[in-house]
Structure formats: C-alpha cells, structure tokens
C-alpha positions as YAML, in Angstrom:
chain: A
units: angstrom
residues:
- id: 1
  name: UNK
  ca: [185.12, 31.10, 184.73]
- id: 2
  name: UNK
  ca: [181.78, 30.94, 186.36]
- id: 3
  name: UNK
  ca: [179.95, 29.63, 183.43]
- id: 4
  name: UNK
  ca: [178.09, 26.31, 183.40]
- id: 5
  name: UNK
  ca: [177.78, 24.51, 179.97]
- id: 6
  name: UNK
  ca: [176.43, 21.09, 179.31]
- id: 7
  name: UNK
  ca: [176.78, 19.55, 175.92]
- id: 8
  name: UNK
  ca: [174.99, 16.45, 174.55]
- id: 9
  name: UNK
  ca: [176.85, 14.96, 171.69]
- id: 10
  name: UNK
  ca: [175.18, 11.99, 170.23]
- id: 11
  name: UNK
  ca: [172.37, 11.06, 167.87]
- id: 12
  name: UNK
  ca: [169.32, 13.47, 168.04]
- id: 13
  name: UNK
  ca: [165.69, 13.08, 166.92]
- id: 14
  name: UNK
  ca: [164.11, 16.34, 167.69]
- id: 15
  name: UNK
  ca: [160.92, 16.04, 169.84]
- id: 16
  name: UNK
  ca: [161.32, 12.20, 170.43]
- id: 17
  name: UNK
  ca: [164.75, 12.79, 172.26]
- id: 18
  name: UNK
  ca: [168.45, 12.48, 172.01]
- id: 19
  name: UNK
  ca: [171.31, 10.18, 172.84]
- id: 20
  name: UNK
  ca: [170.34, 6.66, 171.23]
- id: 21
  name: UNK
  ca: [172.06, 3.90, 173.03]
- id: 22
  name: UNK
  ca: [172.71, 1.09, 170.51]
- id: 23
  name: UNK
  ca: [173.39, -1.49, 173.44]
- id: 24
  name: UNK
  ca: [169.90, -1.08, 174.86]
- id: 25
  name: UNK
  ca: [167.94, 0.39, 172.04]
- id: 26
  name: UNK
  ca: [166.98, 3.43, 174.05]
- id: 27
  name: UNK
  ca: [167.32, 7.12, 174.11]
- id: 28
  name: UNK
  ca: [166.76, 9.95, 176.57]
- id: 29
  name: UNK
  ca: [163.10, 11.07, 176.00]
- id: 30
  name: UNK
  ca: [162.40, 14.74, 176.60]
- id: 31
  name: UNK
  ca: [160.38, 13.71, 179.69]
- id: 32
  name: UNK
  ca: [163.41, 12.15, 181.07]
- id: 33
  name: UNK
  ca: [165.64, 15.10, 180.40]
- id: 34
  name: UNK
  ca: [163.01, 17.20, 182.15]
- id: 35
  name: UNK
  ca: [163.07, 14.71, 185.18]
- id: 36
  name: UNK
  ca: [166.82, 14.53, 185.42]
- id: 37
  name: UNK
  ca: [167.23, 18.30, 185.46]
- id: 38
  name: UNK
  ca: [164.34, 18.61, 187.85]
- id: 39
  name: UNK
  ca: [165.60, 16.00, 190.14]
- id: 40
  name: UNK
  ca: [169.25, 17.34, 190.37]
- id: 41
  name: UNK
  ca: [168.39, 20.99, 190.51]
- id: 42
  name: UNK
  ca: [170.91, 21.58, 187.82]
- id: 43
  name: UNK
  ca: [170.82, 25.05, 186.03]
- id: 44
  name: UNK
  ca: [173.01, 25.83, 183.04]
- id: 45
  name: UNK
  ca: [174.00, 29.09, 181.42]
- id: 46
  name: UNK
  ca: [173.96, 27.06, 178.02]
- id: 47
  name: UNK
  ca: [172.62, 23.73, 177.08]
- id: 48
  name: UNK
  ca: [174.03, 22.68, 173.70]
- id: 49
  name: UNK
  ca: [173.02, 19.80, 171.36]
- id: 50
  name: UNK
  ca: [175.72, 18.68, 168.99]
- id: 51
  name: UNK
  ca: [173.15, 16.31, 167.62]
- id: 52
  name: UNK
  ca: [170.78, 16.16, 164.71]
- id: 53
  name: UNK
  ca: [167.30, 17.95, 164.62]
- id: 54
  name: UNK
  ca: [167.35, 19.29, 168.33]
- id: 55
  name: UNK
  ca: [166.77, 22.88, 167.18]
- id: 56
  name: UNK
  ca: [163.20, 22.07, 167.82]
- id: 57
  name: UNK
  ca: [160.36, 24.10, 169.85]
- id: 58
  name: UNK
  ca: [159.44, 20.83, 171.88]
- id: 59
  name: UNK
  ca: [163.13, 20.74, 173.00]
- id: 60
  name: UNK
  ca: [163.13, 24.54, 173.74]
- id: 61
  name: UNK
  ca: [159.88, 23.97, 175.86]
- id: 62
  name: UNK
  ca: [161.63, 21.16, 177.91]
- id: 63
  name: UNK
  ca: [164.97, 23.11, 178.49]
- id: 64
  name: UNK
  ca: [163.75, 26.64, 179.17]
- id: 65
  name: UNK
  ca: [163.35, 26.06, 182.80]
- id: 66
  name: UNK
  ca: [166.93, 24.77, 183.15]
- id: 67
  name: UNK
  ca: [169.27, 26.88, 181.19]
- id: 68
  name: UNK
  ca: [169.50, 30.54, 179.87]
- id: 69
  name: UNK
  ca: [170.52, 29.65, 176.27]
- id: 70
  name: UNK
  ca: [170.39, 26.70, 174.00]
- id: 71
  name: UNK
  ca: [172.50, 25.95, 171.02]
- id: 72
  name: UNK
  ca: [171.18, 23.48, 168.55]
- id: 73
  name: UNK
  ca: [170.51, 22.62, 164.91]
- id: 74
  name: UNK
  ca: [167.21, 22.22, 162.92]
- id: 75
  name: UNK
  ca: [169.08, 20.08, 160.41]
- id: 76
  name: UNK
  ca: [171.12, 16.89, 160.53]
- id: 77
  name: UNK
  ca: [174.62, 17.37, 162.07]
- id: 78
  name: UNK
  ca: [177.42, 15.60, 160.31]
- id: 79
  name: UNK
  ca: [179.34, 12.77, 162.14]
- id: 80
  name: UNK
  ca: [182.35, 15.00, 162.77]
- id: 81
  name: UNK
  ca: [180.27, 17.22, 164.93]
- id: 82
  name: UNK
  ca: [181.40, 20.74, 166.25]
- id: 83
  name: UNK
  ca: [184.91, 22.17, 166.13]
- id: 84
  name: UNK
  ca: [185.77, 21.59, 169.74]
- id: 85
  name: UNK
  ca: [189.47, 22.26, 169.55]
- id: 86
  name: UNK
  ca: [188.92, 25.84, 168.18]
- id: 87
  name: UNK
  ca: [185.88, 26.30, 170.57]
- id: 88
  name: UNK
  ca: [187.91, 25.51, 173.61]
- id: 89
  name: UNK
  ca: [190.82, 27.59, 172.40]
- id: 90
  name: UNK
  ca: [188.46, 30.70, 172.13]
- id: 91
  name: UNK
  ca: [187.26, 29.97, 175.61]
- id: 92
  name: UNK
  ca: [190.60, 29.80, 177.10]
- id: 93
  name: UNK
  ca: [192.19, 32.60, 175.38]
- id: 94
  name: UNK
  ca: [189.23, 34.81, 175.73]
- id: 95
  name: UNK
  ca: [187.93, 34.39, 179.41]
- id: 96
  name: UNK
  ca: [185.98, 37.65, 179.32]
- id: 97
  name: UNK
  ca: [183.49, 36.13, 176.61]
- id: 98
  name: UNK
  ca: [179.87, 35.94, 177.42]
- id: 99
  name: UNK
  ca: [177.90, 32.89, 176.95]
- id: 100
  name: UNK
  ca: [176.44, 34.67, 173.72]
- id: 101
  name: UNK
  ca: [180.02, 35.34, 172.46]
- id: 102
  name: UNK
  ca: [180.85, 31.62, 172.98]
- id: 103
  name: UNK
  ca: [177.69, 30.44, 171.35]
- id: 104
  name: UNK
  ca: [178.15, 32.72, 168.20]
- id: 105
  name: UNK
  ca: [181.86, 31.53, 168.03]
- id: 106
  name: UNK
  ca: [180.72, 27.96, 168.01]
- id: 107
  name: UNK
  ca: [178.12, 28.61, 165.35]
- id: 108
  name: UNK
  ca: [180.72, 30.37, 163.15]
- id: 109
  name: UNK
  ca: [183.26, 27.87, 163.33]
- id: 110
  name: UNK
  ca: [181.03, 25.12, 162.81]
- id: 111
  name: UNK
  ca: [179.25, 26.58, 159.67]
- id: 112
  name: UNK
  ca: [182.65, 27.48, 158.21]
- id: 113
  name: UNK
  ca: [184.23, 24.20, 158.92]
- id: 114
  name: UNK
  ca: [186.43, 22.55, 156.01]
- id: 115
  name: UNK
  ca: [185.16, 19.16, 157.15]
- id: 116
  name: UNK
  ca: [181.69, 19.51, 155.86]
- id: 117
  name: UNK
  ca: [180.68, 17.67, 152.69]
- id: 118
  name: UNK
  ca: [179.96, 20.11, 149.91]
- id: 119
  name: UNK
  ca: [176.29, 20.25, 149.10]
- id: 120
  name: UNK
  ca: [175.04, 19.18, 152.59]
- id: 121
  name: UNK
  ca: [172.86, 21.45, 154.45]
- id: 122
  name: UNK
  ca: [173.86, 22.90, 157.82]
- id: 123
  name: UNK
  ca: [172.14, 25.04, 160.34]
- id: 124
  name: UNK
  ca: [172.96, 26.15, 163.81]
- id: 125
  name: UNK
  ca: [171.24, 28.62, 166.15]
- id: 126
  name: UNK
  ca: [171.64, 30.36, 169.56]
- id: 127
  name: UNK
  ca: [168.39, 30.60, 171.36]
- id: 128
  name: UNK
  ca: [167.51, 32.76, 174.23]
- id: 129
  name: UNK
  ca: [165.30, 30.46, 176.26]
- id: 130
  name: UNK
  ca: [164.18, 33.33, 178.35]
- id: 131
  name: UNK
  ca: [162.13, 34.43, 175.53]
- id: 132
  name: UNK
  ca: [160.64, 31.26, 174.59]
- id: 133
  name: UNK
  ca: [157.15, 31.56, 176.03]
- id: 134
  name: UNK
  ca: [155.89, 34.12, 173.55]
- id: 135
  name: UNK
  ca: [156.81, 31.75, 170.61]
- id: 136
  name: UNK
  ca: [154.97, 28.92, 172.52]
- id: 137
  name: UNK
  ca: [152.02, 31.27, 173.09]
- id: 138
  name: UNK
  ca: [151.95, 32.29, 169.59]
- id: 139
  name: UNK
  ca: [151.78, 28.80, 168.22]
- id: 140
  name: UNK
  ca: [149.04, 28.07, 170.81]
- id: 141
  name: UNK
  ca: [147.14, 31.27, 169.81]
- id: 142
  name: UNK
  ca: [147.15, 30.27, 166.07]
- id: 143
  name: UNK
  ca: [146.07, 26.68, 166.88]
- id: 144
  name: UNK
  ca: [142.97, 28.01, 168.56]
- id: 145
  name: UNK
  ca: [141.76, 29.17, 165.09]
- id: 146
  name: UNK
  ca: [141.87, 25.85, 163.63]
- id: 147
  name: UNK
  ca: [138.43, 24.74, 162.45]
- id: 148
  name: UNK
  ca: [137.12, 23.22, 159.42]
- id: 149
  name: UNK
  ca: [137.35, 26.26, 157.27]
- id: 150
  name: UNK
  ca: [140.70, 27.12, 158.27]
- id: 151
  name: UNK
  ca: [142.28, 23.79, 158.26]
- id: 152
  name: UNK
  ca: [143.06, 23.63, 154.49]
- id: 153
  name: UNK
  ca: [145.42, 26.77, 154.44]
- id: 154
  name: UNK
  ca: [147.21, 25.60, 157.60]
- id: 155
  name: UNK
  ca: [147.75, 22.08, 156.15]
- id: 156
  name: UNK
  ca: [149.14, 23.67, 152.78]
- id: 157
  name: UNK
  ca: [151.39, 25.86, 154.78]
- id: 158
  name: UNK
  ca: [152.74, 23.01, 156.75]
- id: 159
  name: UNK
  ca: [153.23, 20.93, 153.49]
- id: 160
  name: UNK
  ca: [155.17, 23.95, 151.75]
- id: 161
  name: UNK
  ca: [157.50, 24.70, 154.78]
- id: 162
  name: UNK
  ca: [161.01, 23.84, 155.08]
- id: 163
  name: UNK
  ca: [161.28, 20.34, 156.53]
- id: 164
  name: UNK
  ca: [164.00, 18.73, 158.45]
- id: 165
  name: UNK
  ca: [164.46, 15.08, 159.41]
- id: 166
  name: UNK
  ca: [162.06, 13.55, 156.66]
- id: 167
  name: UNK
  ca: [162.77, 10.06, 155.96]
- id: 168
  name: UNK
  ca: [161.11, 7.22, 154.04]
- id: 169
  name: UNK
  ca: [161.03, 5.06, 157.25]
- id: 170
  name: UNK
  ca: [159.11, 7.68, 159.26]
- id: 171
  name: UNK
  ca: [156.30, 10.09, 158.67]
- id: 172
  name: UNK
  ca: [157.48, 12.50, 161.43]
- id: 173
  name: UNK
  ca: [159.56, 15.48, 160.72]
- id: 174
  name: UNK
  ca: [160.29, 19.14, 161.97]
- id: 175
  name: UNK
  ca: [159.44, 22.19, 159.99]
- id: 176
  name: UNK
  ca: [160.75, 25.71, 160.08]
- id: 177
  name: UNK
  ca: [158.41, 27.81, 162.29]
- id: 178
  name: UNK
  ca: [159.15, 31.03, 160.66]
- id: 179
  name: UNK
  ca: [158.70, 29.58, 157.15]
- id: 180
  name: UNK
  ca: [155.57, 28.12, 158.25]
- id: 181
  name: UNK
  ca: [154.32, 31.76, 159.45]
- id: 182
  name: UNK
  ca: [155.43, 33.26, 156.32]
- id: 183
  name: UNK
  ca: [153.32, 30.69, 154.21]
- id: 184
  name: UNK
  ca: [150.37, 30.95, 156.59]
- id: 185
  name: UNK
  ca: [150.36, 34.62, 156.25]
- id: 186
  name: UNK
  ca: [149.97, 34.51, 152.41]
- id: 187
  name: UNK
  ca: [147.35, 31.51, 152.43]
- id: 188
  name: UNK
  ca: [144.96, 32.94, 155.08]
- id: 189
  name: UNK
  ca: [144.73, 36.73, 155.83]
- id: 190
  name: UNK
  ca: [142.73, 35.87, 159.10]
- id: 191
  name: UNK
  ca: [145.94, 34.80, 160.66]
- id: 192
  name: UNK
  ca: [147.79, 38.16, 159.88]
- id: 193
  name: UNK
  ca: [147.99, 39.65, 163.37]
- id: 194
  name: UNK
  ca: [148.81, 36.32, 165.06]
- id: 195
  name: UNK
  ca: [151.46, 35.55, 162.45]
- id: 196
  name: UNK
  ca: [153.19, 38.81, 162.85]
- id: 197
  name: UNK
  ca: [153.42, 38.35, 166.57]
- id: 198
  name: UNK
  ca: [154.72, 34.84, 166.16]
- id: 199
  name: UNK
  ca: [157.45, 36.06, 163.78]
- id: 200
  name: UNK
  ca: [158.52, 38.69, 165.99]
- id: 201
  name: UNK
  ca: [158.64, 36.36, 168.99]
- id: 202
  name: UNK
  ca: [160.79, 34.12, 166.85]
- id: 203
  name: UNK
  ca: [163.12, 36.86, 165.88]
- id: 204
  name: UNK
  ca: [163.42, 37.82, 169.62]
- id: 205
  name: UNK
  ca: [164.23, 34.30, 170.66]
- id: 206
  name: UNK
  ca: [166.97, 33.55, 168.18]
- id: 207
  name: UNK
  ca: [169.91, 35.46, 169.16]
- id: 208
  name: UNK
  ca: [172.13, 34.32, 166.36]
- id: 209
  name: UNK
  ca: [171.96, 31.80, 163.57]
- id: 210
  name: UNK
  ca: [173.64, 30.68, 160.38]
- id: 211
  name: UNK
  ca: [172.78, 28.32, 157.81]
...
C-alpha cells in the first residue's frame, strides 16, 4: 500500500535503549539506532515501539530524522503486547487508511484489549515527529533559566510529576512533560511564557493518545 512501518517488539528502557538480548546481555542503544538508520538510509512513515517506556523525548529526538510518526508508550507495556491480528485485519480491509488512521486504530484496540490485567496502568500515543523540534526547543529554553534561585521549584516540579519506569533497583525514570510543565507553572511564575509555549508544542506533537 506504499506505507513503510517498522515495529520494535521487545523490552524497552526509554532513553537507554530497546531490545534487550538476554544471550549477550546487550540492547540497542539510541546511538546504535541512529547509526543503523543513518547507514541504511531507511525512512519510515511510522516507527512503532511495542515496548515499555519508549514514549520518551530522547527516543523522539533520535527517531525524528527517520520517520514521520512514532507510536509508543510512556508506561510499561504488558507481555501480551499489542493486538496484531486486529491491527492487520484493519489494514487489509481498509487499504485507504492513512498512517494516522492506522496509529489511532492500534491505540484504540490496545487500550481496549480484554487481555489487560485490571488495575494496571496503560498509555499509548501517536507522535508527529515533524513537530518534535518545538518541544525540544521548549525544554532547552526552560533549562536556560535554571540557576540557584530557580532550581528549587524545578526540582519540586520534577518530583511531583507523573513518573514512569521507577524501580527500587534504579534511580532513573521518565516523567510526563506536560504534567511537569503544569507543575512548574504553579511553582514559579517566571516560567509562565515558556511553559505555555512548551505545552502548546506538546499538544501539537501528540496527534492522538489514550491512557
């Protein structure tokens, strides 16, 4: 149908990479993904991560040169993964469907899956990678204001934001950027303009999401 989609289905670890190989105790780091796509010249309409925690700005920054859209979750993804039978049935019976249509369908059928364990959190979002730069620039703009006086509200905002991938074994985790922006806006009015720009950029970048 003239659409190129690449799906990574394995363990994911946000900014540290994806696809942990238990035989070699190794995973694809973001630098390796970048090199692989660069060396092959492969360009996709959609890059999708059926893997935990890959709905992450560092991943978006890595993939934005190699695909138009990205499909990924901020949260852990259950072992049964996405509903591929239903997704492929939709693609084959609706050949006129756009990449955005396909992404939305995958999100709907994943979130509504009867296989999910009750009470477990689920997220999935379709990202327009062509609109990633304003989000990256927005974060950079906010970070330029970090100084001794401004650090306390920033740290408090980070600590009170929605977190994903926290564990007792590791100190690293991801946080929800929009929630962080909302928190920072209430903690320090000096960031009001920058936060509003960041929130708009995030809304523009996220085409569709469910949680």
